[in-house]
mmCIF file of C-alpha atoms in Angstrom:
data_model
loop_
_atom_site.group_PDB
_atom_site.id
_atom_site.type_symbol
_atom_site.label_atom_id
_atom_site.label_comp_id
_atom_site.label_asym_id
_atom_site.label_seq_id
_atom_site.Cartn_x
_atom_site.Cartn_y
_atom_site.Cartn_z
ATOM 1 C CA UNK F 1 -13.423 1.092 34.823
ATOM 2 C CA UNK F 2 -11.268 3.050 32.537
ATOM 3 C CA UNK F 3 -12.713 4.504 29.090
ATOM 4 C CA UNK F 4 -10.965 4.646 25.746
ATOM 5 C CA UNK F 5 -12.163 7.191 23.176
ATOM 6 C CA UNK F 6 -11.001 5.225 20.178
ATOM 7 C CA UNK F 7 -11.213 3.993 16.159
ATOM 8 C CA UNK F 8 -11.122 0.829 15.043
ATOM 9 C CA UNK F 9 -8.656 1.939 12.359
ATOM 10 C CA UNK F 10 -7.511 4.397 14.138
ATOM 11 C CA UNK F 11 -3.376 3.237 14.764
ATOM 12 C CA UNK F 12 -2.401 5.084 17.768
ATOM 13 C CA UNK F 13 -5.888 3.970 19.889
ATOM 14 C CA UNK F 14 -4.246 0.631 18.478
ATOM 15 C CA UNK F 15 -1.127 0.538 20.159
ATOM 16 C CA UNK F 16 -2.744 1.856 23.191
ATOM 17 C CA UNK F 17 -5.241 -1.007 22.763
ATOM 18 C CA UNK F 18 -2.011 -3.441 22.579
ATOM 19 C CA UNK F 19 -0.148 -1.358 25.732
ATOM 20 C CA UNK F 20 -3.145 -2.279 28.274
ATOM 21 C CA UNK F 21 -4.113 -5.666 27.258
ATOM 22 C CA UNK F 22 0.015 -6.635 27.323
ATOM 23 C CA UNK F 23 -0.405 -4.811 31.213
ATOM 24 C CA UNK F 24 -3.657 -6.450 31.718
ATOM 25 C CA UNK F 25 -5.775 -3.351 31.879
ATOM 26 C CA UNK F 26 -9.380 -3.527 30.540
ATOM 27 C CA UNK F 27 -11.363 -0.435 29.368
ATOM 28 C CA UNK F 28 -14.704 0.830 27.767
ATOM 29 C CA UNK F 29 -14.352 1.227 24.590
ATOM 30 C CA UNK F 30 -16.370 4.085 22.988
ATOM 31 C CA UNK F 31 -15.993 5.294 19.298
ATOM 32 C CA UNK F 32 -15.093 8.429 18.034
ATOM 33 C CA UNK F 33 -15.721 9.481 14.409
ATOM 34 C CA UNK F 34 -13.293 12.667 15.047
ATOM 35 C CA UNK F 35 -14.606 14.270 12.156
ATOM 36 C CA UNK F 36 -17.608 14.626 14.191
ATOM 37 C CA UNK F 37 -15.833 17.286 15.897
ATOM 38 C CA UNK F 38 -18.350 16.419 19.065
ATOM 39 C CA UNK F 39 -18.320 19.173 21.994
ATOM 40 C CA UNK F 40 -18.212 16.519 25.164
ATOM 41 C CA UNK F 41 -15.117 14.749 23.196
ATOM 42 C CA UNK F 42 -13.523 18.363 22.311
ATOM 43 C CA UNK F 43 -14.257 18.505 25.765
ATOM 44 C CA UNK F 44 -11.843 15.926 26.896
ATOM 45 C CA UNK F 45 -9.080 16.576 24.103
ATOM 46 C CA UNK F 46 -9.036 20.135 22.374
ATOM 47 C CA UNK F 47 -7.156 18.981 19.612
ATOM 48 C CA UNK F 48 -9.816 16.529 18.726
ATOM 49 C CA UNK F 49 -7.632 13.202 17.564
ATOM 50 C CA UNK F 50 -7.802 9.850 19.420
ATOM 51 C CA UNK F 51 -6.947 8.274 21.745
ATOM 52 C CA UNK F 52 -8.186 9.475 24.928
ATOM 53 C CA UNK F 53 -8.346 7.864 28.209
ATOM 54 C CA UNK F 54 -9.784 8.505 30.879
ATOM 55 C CA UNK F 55 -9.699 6.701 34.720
ATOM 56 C CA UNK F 56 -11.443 7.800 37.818
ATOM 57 C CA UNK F 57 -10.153 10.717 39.652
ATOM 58 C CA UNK F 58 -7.505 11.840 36.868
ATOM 59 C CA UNK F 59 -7.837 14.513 34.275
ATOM 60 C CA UNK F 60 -8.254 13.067 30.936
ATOM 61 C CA UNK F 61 -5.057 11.665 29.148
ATOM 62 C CA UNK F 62 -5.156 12.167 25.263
ATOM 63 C CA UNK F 63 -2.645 10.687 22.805
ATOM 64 C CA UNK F 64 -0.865 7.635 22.031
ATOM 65 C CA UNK F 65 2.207 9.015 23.426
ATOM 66 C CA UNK F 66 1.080 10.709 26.890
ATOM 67 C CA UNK F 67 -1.222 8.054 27.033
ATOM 68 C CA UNK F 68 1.899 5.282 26.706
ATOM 69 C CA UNK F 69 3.898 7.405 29.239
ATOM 70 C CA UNK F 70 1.165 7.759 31.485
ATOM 71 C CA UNK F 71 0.833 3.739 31.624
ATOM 72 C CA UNK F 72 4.412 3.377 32.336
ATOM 73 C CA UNK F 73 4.797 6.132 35.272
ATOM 74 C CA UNK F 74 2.028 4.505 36.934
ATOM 75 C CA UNK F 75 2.047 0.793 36.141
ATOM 76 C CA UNK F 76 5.798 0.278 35.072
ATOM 77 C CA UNK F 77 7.629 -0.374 37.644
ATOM 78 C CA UNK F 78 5.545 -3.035 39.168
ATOM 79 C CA UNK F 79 5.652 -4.907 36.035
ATOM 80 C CA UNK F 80 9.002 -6.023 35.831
ATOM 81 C CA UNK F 81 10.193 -7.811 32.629
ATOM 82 C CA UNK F 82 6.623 -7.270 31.332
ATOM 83 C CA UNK F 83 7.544 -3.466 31.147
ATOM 84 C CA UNK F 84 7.311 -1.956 28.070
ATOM 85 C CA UNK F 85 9.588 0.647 28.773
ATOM 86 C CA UNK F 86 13.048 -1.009 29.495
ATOM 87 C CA UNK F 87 15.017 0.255 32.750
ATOM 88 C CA UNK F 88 18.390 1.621 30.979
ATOM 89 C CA UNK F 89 18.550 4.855 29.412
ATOM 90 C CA UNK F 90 20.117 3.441 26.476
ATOM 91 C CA UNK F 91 17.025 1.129 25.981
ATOM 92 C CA UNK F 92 14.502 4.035 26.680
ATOM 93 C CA UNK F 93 15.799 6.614 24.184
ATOM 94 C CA UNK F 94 15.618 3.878 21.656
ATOM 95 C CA UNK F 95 12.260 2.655 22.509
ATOM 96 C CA UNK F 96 11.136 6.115 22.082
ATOM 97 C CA UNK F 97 13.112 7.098 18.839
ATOM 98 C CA UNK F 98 11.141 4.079 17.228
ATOM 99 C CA UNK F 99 7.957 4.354 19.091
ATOM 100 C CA UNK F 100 8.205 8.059 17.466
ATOM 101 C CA UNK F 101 9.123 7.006 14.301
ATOM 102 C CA UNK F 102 6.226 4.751 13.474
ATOM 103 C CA UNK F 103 3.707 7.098 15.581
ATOM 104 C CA UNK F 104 4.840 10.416 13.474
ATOM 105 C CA UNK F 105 6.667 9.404 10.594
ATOM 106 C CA UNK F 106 4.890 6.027 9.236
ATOM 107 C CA UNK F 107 1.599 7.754 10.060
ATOM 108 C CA UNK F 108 2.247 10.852 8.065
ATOM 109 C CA UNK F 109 4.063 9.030 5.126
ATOM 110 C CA UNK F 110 1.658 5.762 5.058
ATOM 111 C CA UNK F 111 -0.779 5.215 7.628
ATOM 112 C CA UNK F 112 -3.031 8.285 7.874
ATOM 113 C CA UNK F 113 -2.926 8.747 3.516
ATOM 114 C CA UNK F 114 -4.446 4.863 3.275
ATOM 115 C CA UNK F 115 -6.654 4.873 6.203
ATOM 116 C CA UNK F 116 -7.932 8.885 5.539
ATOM 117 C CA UNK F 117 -8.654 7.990 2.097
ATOM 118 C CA UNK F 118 -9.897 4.760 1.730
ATOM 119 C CA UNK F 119 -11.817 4.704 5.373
ATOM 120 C CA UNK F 120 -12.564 7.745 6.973
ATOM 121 C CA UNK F 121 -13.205 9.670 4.215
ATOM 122 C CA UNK F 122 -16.497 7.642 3.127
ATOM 123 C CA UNK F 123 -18.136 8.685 6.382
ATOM 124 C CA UNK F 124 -16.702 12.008 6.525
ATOM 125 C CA UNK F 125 -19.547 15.161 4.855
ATOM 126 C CA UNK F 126 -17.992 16.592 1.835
ATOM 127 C CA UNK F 127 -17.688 20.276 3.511
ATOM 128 C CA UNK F 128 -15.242 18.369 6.237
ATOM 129 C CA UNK F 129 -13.256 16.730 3.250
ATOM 130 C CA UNK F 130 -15.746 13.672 2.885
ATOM 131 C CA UNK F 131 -15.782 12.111 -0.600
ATOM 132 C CA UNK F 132 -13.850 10.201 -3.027
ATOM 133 C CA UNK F 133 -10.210 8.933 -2.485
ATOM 134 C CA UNK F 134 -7.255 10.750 -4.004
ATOM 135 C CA UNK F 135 -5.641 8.547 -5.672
ATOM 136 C CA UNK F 136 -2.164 10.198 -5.351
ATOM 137 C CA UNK F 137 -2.311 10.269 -1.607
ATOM 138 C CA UNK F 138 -3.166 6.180 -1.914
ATOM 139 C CA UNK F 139 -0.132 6.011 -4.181
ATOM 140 C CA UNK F 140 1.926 7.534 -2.064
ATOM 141 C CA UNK F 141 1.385 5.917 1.003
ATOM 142 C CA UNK F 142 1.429 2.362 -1.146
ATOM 143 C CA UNK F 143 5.358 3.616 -2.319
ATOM 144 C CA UNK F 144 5.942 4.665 1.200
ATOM 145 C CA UNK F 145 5.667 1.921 2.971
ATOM 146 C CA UNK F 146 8.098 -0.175 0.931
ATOM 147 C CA UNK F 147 11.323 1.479 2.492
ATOM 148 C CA UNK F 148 9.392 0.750 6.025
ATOM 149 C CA UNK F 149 8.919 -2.309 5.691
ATOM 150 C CA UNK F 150 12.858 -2.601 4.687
ATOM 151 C CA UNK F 151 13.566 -1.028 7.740
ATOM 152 C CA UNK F 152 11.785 -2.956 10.002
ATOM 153 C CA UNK F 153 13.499 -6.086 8.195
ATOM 154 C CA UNK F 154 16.917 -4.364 8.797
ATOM 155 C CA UNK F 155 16.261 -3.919 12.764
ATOM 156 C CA UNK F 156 15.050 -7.769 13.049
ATOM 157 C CA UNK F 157 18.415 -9.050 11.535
ATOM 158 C CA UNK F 158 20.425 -7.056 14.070
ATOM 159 C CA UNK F 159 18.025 -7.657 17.330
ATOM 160 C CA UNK F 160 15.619 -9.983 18.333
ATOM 161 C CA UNK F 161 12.922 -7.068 18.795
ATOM 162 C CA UNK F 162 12.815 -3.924 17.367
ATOM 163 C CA UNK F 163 14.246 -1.610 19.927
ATOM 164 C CA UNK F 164 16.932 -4.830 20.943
ATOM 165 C CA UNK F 165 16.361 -7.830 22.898
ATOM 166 C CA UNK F 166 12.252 -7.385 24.421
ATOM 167 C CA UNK F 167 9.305 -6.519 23.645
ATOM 168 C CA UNK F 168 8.905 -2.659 23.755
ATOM 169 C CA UNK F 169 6.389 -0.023 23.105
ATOM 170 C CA UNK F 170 8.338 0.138 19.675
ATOM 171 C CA UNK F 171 6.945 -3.252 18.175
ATOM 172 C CA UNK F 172 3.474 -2.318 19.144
ATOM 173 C CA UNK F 173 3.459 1.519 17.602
ATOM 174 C CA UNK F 174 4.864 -0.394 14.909
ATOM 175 C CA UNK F 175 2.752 -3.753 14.563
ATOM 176 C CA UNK F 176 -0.430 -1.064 15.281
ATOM 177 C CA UNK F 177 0.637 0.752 11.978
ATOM 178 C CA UNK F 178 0.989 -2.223 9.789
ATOM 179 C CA UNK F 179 -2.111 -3.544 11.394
ATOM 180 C CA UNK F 180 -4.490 -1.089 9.581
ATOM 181 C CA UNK F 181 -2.668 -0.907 6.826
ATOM 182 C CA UNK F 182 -2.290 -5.022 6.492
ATOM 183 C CA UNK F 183 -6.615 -4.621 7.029
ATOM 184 C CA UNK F 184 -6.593 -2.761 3.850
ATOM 185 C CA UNK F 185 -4.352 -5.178 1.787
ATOM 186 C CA UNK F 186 -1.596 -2.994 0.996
ATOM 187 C CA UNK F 187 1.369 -4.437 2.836
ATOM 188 C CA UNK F 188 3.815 -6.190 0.452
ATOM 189 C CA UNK F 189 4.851 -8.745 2.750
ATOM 190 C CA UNK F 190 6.421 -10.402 -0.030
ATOM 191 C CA UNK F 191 9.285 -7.821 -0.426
ATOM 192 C CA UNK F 192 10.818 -8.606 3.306
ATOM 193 C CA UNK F 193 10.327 -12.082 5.040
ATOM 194 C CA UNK F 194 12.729 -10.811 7.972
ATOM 195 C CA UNK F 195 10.044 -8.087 8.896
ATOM 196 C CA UNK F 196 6.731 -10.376 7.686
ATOM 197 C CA UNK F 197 8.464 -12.971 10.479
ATOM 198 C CA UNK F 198 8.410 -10.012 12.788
ATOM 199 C CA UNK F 199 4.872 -9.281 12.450
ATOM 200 C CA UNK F 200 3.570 -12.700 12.523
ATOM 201 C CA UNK F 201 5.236 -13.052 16.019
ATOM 202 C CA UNK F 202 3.469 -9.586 17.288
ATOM 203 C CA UNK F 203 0.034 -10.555 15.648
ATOM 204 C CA UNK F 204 0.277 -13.842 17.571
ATOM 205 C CA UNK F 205 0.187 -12.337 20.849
ATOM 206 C CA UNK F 206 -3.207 -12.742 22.635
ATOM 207 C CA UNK F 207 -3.240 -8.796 23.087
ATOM 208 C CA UNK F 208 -3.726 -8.852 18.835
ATOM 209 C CA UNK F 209 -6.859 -11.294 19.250
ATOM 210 C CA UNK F 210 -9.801 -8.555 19.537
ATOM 211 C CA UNK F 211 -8.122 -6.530 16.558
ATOM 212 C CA UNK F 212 -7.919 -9.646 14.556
ATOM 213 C CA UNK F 213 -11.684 -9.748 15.203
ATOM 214 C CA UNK F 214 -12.724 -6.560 14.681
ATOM 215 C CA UNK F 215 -13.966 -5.267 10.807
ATOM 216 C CA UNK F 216 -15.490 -2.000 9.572
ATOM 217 C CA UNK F 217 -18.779 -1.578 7.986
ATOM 218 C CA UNK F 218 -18.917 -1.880 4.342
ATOM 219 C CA UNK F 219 -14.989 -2.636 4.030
ATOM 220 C CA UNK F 220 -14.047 -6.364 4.847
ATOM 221 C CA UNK F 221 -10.417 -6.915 5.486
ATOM 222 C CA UNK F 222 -7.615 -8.573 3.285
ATOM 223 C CA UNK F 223 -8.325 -12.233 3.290
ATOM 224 C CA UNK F 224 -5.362 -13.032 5.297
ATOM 225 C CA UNK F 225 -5.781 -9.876 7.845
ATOM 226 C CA UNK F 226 -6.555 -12.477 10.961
ATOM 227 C CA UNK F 227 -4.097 -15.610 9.648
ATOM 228 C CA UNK F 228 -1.739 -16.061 12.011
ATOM 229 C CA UNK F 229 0.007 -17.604 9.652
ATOM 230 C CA UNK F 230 0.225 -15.613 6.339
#
């Protein structure tokens, strides 16, 4: 059986979490605390970030990204309309532009500040950056996410799923990045019901069951975290 090097609030082993249960691939799932900075797992991805998968016979595949284009090129086309990756090149470039945007830009703006400072950074030694919050960085990611969340809203009134008309790798880089943040209680649902809709449709999916499930030590999640209907 495959192995995923993962977090559990870790957003991009998320989506690739949501990629193989929507294909119906199962995996090990082994945690890495990347501050850890552990030779075997350096080993397997120099730049030391997760997720990494590996499968029997291949070279290690690290990143949300390669990983998600690794899935495709070899599962894909057998798939059909369960593909995440739509056929047209239209589709594609705009699956990608999205899958991008929440995987670079809503991690660096929102995702990574909230999940850095308010998770990882409790476990983390002080010499590697462990210790108490910064404030600003919470505040920023808190302000960021507000023109997100708009945008995700504006996308849902023109298509039926983010990237158009299916389900794409796009909603679940998104829905994975809302996910953590959502655990932490600071999505503001309230300012968009177009994009709240949204994510109540993706967190219904079985493939969202085990991360509904799932908590962190010594942080419990927002009381409506694993309502389906919030």
């Amino acid at each position: 059986m495959a192995i995923l090097y993962h977090h559990p609030l870790c957003p991009h082993s998320r989506f690739v979490r949501l990629v193989m249960s929507e294909y119906g691939l199962e995996a090990d799932l082994v945690e890495e605390r990347i501050w850890e900075r552990r030779e075997p797992f350096l080993t397997l991805n120099p730049a030391g970030s997760t997720p990494v998968l590996v499968e029997a016979s291949m070279p290690s595949v690290p990143g949300a990204d390669v990983i998600a284009e690794y899935l495709d090129e070899t599962r894909g086309l057998a798939l059909g309309d369960r593909r995440l990756l739509p056929d047209s090149p239209r589709d594609r470039v705009e699956t990608r532009r999205l899958t991008d945007w929440f995987n670079r830009k809503f991690f660096e703006e929102v995702s990574s500040h909230l999940v850095t400072e308010k998770i990882y950074k409790r476990f983390m030694p002080t010499n590697l950056g462990g210790g108490a919050p910064e404030m600003a960085a919470i505040r920023a990611g808190r302000a960021n996410i507000r023109y997100h969340l708009k945008y995700v809203g504006y996308l849902i009134r023109q298509r039926r799923w983010l990237a158009g008309d299916r389900l794409t790798y796009a909603d679940l880089a998104a829905a994975a990045h809302f996910s953590v943040v959502d655990y932490l209680g600071d999505v503001p649902w309230e300012e968009d019901e177009t994009a709240r809709n949204w994510y109540a449709r993706v967190k219904s999916r079985p493939s969202f069951r085990p991360l509904l499930g799932e908590t962190v030590p010594g942080t419990a999640p927002a009381p409506h975290y694993a309502d389906l209907d919030f």
